[in-house]
GROMACS .gro file of N, CA and C in nm:
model
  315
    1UNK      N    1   0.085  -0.118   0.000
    1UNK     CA    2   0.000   0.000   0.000
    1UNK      C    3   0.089   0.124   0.000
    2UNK      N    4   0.072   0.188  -0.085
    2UNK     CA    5   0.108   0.343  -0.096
    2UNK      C    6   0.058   0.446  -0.017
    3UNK      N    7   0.129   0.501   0.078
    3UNK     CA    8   0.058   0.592   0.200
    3UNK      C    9   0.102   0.760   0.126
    4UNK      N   10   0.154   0.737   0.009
    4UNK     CA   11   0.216   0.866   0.008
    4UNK      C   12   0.109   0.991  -0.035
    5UNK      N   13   0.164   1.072  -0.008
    5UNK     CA   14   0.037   1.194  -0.008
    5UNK      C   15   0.003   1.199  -0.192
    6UNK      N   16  -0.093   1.248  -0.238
    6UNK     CA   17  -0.072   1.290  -0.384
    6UNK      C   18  -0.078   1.405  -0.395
    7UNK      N   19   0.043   1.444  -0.501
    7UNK     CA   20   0.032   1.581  -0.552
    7UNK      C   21  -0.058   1.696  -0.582
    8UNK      N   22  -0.091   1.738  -0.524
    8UNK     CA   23  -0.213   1.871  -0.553
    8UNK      C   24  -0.178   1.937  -0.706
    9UNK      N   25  -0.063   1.911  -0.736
    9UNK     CA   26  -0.052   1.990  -0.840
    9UNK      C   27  -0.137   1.888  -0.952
   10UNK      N   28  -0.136   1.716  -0.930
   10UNK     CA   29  -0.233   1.708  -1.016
   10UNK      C   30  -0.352   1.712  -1.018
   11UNK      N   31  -0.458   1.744  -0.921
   11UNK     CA   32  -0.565   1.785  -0.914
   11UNK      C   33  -0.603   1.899  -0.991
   12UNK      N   34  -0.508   2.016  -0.945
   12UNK     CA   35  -0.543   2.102  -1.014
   12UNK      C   36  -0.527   2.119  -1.161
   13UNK      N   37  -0.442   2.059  -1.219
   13UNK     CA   38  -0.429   2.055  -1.325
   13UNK      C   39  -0.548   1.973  -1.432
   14UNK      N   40  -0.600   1.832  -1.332
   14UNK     CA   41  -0.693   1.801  -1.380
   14UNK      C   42  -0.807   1.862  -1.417
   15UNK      N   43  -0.834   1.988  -1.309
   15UNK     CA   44  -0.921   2.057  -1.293
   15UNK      C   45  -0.929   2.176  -1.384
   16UNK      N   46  -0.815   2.254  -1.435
   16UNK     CA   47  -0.782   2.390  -1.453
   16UNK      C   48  -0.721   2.384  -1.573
   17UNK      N   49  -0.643   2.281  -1.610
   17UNK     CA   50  -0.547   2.254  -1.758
   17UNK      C   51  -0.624   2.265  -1.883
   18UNK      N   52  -0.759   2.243  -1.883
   18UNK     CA   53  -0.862   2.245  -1.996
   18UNK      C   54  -0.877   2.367  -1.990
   19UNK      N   55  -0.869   2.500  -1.929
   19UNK     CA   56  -0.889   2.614  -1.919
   19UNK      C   57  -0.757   2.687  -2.077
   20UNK      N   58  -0.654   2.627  -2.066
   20UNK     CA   59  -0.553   2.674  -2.170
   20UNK      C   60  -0.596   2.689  -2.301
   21UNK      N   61  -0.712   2.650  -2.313
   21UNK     CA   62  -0.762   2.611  -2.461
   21UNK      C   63  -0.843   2.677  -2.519
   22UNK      N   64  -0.858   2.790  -2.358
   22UNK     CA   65  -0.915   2.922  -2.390
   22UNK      C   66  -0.874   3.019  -2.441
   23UNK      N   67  -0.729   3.037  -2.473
   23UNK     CA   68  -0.652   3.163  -2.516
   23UNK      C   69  -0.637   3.184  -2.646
   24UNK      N   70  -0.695   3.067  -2.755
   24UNK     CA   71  -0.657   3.148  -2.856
   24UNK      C   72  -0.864   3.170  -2.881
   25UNK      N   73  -0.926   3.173  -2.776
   25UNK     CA   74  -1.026   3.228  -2.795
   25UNK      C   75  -1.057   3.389  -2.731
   26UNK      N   76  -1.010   3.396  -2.577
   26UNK     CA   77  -0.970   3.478  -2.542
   26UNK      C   78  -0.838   3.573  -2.500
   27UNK      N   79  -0.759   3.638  -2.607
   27UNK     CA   80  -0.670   3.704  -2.582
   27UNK      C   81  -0.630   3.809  -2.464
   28UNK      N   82  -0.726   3.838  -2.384
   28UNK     CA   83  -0.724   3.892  -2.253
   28UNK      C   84  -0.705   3.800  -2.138
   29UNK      N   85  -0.735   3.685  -2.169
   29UNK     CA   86  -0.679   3.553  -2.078
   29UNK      C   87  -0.549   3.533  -2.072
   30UNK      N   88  -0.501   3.559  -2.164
   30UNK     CA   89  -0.313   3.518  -2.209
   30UNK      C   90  -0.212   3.636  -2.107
   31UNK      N   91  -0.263   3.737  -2.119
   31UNK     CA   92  -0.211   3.829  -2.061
   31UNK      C   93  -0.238   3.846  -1.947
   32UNK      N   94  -0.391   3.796  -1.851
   32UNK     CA   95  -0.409   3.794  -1.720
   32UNK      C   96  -0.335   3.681  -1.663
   33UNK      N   97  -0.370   3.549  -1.760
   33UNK     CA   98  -0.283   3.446  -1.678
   33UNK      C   99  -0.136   3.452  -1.683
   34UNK      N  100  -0.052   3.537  -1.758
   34UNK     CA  101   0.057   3.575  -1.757
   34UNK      C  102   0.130   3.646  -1.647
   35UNK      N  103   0.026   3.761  -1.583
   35UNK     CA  104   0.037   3.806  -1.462
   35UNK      C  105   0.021   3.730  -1.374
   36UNK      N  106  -0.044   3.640  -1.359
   36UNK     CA  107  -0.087   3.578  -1.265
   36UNK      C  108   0.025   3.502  -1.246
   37UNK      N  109   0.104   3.447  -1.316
   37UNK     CA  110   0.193   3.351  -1.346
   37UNK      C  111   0.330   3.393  -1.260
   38UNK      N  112   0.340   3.543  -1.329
   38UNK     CA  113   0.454   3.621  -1.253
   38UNK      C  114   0.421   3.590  -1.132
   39UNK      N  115   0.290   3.670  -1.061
   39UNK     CA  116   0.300   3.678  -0.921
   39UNK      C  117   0.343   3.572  -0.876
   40UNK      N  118   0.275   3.423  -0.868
   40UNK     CA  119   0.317   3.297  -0.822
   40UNK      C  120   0.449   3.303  -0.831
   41UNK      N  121   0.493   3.296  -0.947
   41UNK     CA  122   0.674   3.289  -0.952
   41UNK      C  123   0.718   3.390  -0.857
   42UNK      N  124   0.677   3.529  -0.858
   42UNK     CA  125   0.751   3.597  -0.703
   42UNK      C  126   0.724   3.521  -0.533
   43UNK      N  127   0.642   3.479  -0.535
   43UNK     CA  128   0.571   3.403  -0.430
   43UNK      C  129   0.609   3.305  -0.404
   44UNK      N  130   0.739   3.226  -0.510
   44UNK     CA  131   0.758   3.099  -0.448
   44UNK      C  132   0.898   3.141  -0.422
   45UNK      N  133   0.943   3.120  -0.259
   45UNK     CA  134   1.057   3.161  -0.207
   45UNK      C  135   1.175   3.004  -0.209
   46UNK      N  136   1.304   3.010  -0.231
   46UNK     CA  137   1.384   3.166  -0.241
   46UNK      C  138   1.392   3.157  -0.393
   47UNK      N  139   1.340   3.298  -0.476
   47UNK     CA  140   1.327   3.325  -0.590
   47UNK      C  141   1.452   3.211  -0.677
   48UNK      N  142   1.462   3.206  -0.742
   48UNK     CA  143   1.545   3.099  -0.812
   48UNK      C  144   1.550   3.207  -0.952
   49UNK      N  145   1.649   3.221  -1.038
   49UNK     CA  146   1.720   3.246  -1.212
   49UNK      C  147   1.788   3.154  -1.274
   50UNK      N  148   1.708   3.085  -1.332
   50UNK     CA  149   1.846   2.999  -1.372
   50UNK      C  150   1.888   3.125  -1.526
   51UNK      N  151   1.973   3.048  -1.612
   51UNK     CA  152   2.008   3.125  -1.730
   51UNK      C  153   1.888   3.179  -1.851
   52UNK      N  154   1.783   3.061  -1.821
   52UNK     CA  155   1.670   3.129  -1.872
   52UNK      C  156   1.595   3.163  -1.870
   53UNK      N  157   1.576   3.260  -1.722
   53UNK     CA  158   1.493   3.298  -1.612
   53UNK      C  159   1.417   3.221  -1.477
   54UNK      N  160   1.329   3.235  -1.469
   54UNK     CA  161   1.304   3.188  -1.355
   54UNK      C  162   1.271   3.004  -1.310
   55UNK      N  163   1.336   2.930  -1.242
   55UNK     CA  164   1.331   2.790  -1.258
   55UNK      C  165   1.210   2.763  -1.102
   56UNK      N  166   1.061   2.705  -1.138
   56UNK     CA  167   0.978   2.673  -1.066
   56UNK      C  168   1.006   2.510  -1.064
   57UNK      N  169   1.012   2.487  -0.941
   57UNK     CA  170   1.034   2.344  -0.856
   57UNK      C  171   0.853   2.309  -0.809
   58UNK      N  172   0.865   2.189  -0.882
   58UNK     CA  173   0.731   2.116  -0.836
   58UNK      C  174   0.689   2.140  -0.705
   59UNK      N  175   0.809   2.084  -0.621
   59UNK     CA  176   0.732   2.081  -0.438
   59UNK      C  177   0.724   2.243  -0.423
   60UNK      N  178   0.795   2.335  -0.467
   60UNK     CA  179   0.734   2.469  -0.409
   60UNK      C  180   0.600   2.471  -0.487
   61UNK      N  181   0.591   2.463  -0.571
   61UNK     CA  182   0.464   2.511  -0.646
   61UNK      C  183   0.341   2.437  -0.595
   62UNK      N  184   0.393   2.289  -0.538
   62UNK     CA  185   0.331   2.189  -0.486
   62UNK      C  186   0.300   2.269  -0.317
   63UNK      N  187   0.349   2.324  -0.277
   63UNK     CA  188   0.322   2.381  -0.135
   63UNK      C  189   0.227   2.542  -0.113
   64UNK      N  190   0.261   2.604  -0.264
   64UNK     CA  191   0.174   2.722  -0.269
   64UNK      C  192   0.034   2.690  -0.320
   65UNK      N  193  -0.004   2.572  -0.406
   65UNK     CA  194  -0.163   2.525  -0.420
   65UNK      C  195  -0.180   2.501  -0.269
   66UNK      N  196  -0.103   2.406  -0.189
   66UNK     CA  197  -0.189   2.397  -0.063
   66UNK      C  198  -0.212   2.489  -0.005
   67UNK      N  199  -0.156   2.596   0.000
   67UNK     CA  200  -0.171   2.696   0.061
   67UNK      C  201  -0.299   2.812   0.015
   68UNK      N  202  -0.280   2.794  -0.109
   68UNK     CA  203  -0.414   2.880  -0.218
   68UNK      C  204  -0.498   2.778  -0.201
   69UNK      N  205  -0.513   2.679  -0.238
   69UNK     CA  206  -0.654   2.566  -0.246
   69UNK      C  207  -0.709   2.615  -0.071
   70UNK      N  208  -0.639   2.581   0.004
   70UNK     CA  209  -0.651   2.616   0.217
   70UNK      C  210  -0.772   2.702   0.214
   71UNK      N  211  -0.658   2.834   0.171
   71UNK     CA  212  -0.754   2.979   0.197
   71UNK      C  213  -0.900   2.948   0.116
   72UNK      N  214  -0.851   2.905  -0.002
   72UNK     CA  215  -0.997   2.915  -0.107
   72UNK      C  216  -1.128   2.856   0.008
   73UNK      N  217  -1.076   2.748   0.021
   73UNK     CA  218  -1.173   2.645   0.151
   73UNK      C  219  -1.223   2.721   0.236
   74UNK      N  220  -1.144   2.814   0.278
   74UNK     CA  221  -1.212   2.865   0.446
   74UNK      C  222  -1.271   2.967   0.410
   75UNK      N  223  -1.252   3.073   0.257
   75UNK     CA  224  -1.344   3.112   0.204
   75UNK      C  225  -1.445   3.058   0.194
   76UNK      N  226  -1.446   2.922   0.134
   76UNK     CA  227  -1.638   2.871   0.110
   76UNK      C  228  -1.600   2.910  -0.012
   77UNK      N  229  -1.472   2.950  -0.118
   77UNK     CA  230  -1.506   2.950  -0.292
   77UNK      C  231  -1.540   2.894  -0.335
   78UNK      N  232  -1.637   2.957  -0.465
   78UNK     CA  233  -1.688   2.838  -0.520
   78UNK      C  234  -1.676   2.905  -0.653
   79UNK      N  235  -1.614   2.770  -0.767
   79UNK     CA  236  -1.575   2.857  -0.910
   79UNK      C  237  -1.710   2.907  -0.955
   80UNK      N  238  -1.652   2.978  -1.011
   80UNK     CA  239  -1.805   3.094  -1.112
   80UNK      C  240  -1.788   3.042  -1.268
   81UNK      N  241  -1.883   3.110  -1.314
   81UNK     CA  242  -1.866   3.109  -1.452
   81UNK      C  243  -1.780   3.199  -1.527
   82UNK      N  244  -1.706   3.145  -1.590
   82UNK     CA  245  -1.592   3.267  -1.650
   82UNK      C  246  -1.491   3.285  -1.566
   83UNK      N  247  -1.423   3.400  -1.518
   83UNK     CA  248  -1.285   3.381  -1.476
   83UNK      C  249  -1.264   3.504  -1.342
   84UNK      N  250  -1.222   3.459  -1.214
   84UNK     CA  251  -1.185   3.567  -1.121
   84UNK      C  252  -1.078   3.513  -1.088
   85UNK      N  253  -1.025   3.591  -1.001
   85UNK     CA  254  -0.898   3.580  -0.913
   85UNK      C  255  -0.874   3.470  -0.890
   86UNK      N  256  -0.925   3.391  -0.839
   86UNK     CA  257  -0.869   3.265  -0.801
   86UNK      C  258  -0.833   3.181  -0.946
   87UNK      N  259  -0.994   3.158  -1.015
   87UNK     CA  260  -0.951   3.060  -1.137
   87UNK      C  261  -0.876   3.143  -1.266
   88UNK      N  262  -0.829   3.265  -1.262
   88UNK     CA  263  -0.707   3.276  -1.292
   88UNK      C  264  -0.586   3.244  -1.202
   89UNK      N  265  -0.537   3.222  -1.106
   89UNK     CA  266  -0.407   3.205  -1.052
   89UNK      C  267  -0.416   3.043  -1.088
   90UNK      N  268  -0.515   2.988  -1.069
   90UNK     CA  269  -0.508   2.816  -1.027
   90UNK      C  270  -0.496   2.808  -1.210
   91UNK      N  271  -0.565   2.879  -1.306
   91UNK     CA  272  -0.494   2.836  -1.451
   91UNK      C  273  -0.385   2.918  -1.468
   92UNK      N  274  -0.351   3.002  -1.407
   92UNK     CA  275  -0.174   3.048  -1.429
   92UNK      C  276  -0.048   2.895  -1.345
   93UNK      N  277  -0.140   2.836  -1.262
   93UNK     CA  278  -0.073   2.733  -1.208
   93UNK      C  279  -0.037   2.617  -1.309
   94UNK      N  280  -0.139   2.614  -1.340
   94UNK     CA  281  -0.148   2.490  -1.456
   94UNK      C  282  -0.034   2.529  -1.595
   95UNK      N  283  -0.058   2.652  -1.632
   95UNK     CA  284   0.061   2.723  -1.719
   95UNK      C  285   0.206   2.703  -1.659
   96UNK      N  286   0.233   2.728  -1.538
   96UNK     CA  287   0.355   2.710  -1.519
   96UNK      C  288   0.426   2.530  -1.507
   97UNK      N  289   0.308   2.476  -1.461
   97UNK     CA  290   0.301   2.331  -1.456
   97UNK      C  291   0.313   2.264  -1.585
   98UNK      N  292   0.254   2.290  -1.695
   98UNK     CA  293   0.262   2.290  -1.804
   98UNK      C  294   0.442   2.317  -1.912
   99UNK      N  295   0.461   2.459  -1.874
   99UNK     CA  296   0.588   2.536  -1.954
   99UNK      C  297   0.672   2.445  -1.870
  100UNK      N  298   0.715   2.420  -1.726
  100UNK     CA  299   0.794   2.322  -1.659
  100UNK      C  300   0.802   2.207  -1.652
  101UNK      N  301   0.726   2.129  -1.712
  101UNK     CA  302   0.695   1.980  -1.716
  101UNK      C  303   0.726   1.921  -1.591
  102UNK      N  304   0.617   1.986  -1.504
  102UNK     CA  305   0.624   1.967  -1.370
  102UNK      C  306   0.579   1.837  -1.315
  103UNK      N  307   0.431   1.752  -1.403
  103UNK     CA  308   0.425   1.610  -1.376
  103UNK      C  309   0.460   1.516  -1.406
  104UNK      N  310   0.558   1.513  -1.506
  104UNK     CA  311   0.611   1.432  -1.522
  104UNK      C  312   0.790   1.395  -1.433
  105UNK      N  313   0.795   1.530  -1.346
  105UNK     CA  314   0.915   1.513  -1.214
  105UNK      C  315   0.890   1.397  -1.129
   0.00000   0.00000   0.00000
């Protein structure tokens, strides 16, 4: 038996990765989840550069969903239709998860 925890990052991705397929419908998506993308990347400490900018590590990225999914909870969020704050960061998550080939680490 496998006791080991599972990755949040694939949940969300299960959840949020079909969202990418929105951008060449909405071009204002590309550029919000782009921001969104940055912020996370400032947010995951200690900032990391590699030579071709910024290098995101699964377990950090894996520790800031728990931390965003947490809060969302004790909010009581619940996704909407279309796109706010949250289900942009959680599909800027999936983008970085994505550009990093983070599930397959």
């Amino acid at each position: 038996m496998n006791d080991a925890p599972v990755c949040p990052l694939i949940d969300v991705a299960a959840t949020y990765m079909p969202r990418l397929s929105e951008f060449s419908f909405e071009p204002g998506l590309v550029a919000a989840v782009d921001q969104h993308a940055a912020a996370v990347c400032d947010a995951l400490l200690p900032a990391r550069r590699g030579p071709e900018g910024r290098t995101v590590r699964r377990e950090e990225l894996a520790d800031y969903v728990l931390g965003f999914t947490d809060w969302l909870a004790e909010a009581e969020w619940t996704e909407p239709v279309g796109h706010d704050f949250a289900t942009l960061r959680l599909t800027a998550v999936c983008w970085l998860i994505r550009e990093h080939d983070l599930l397959d680490a």
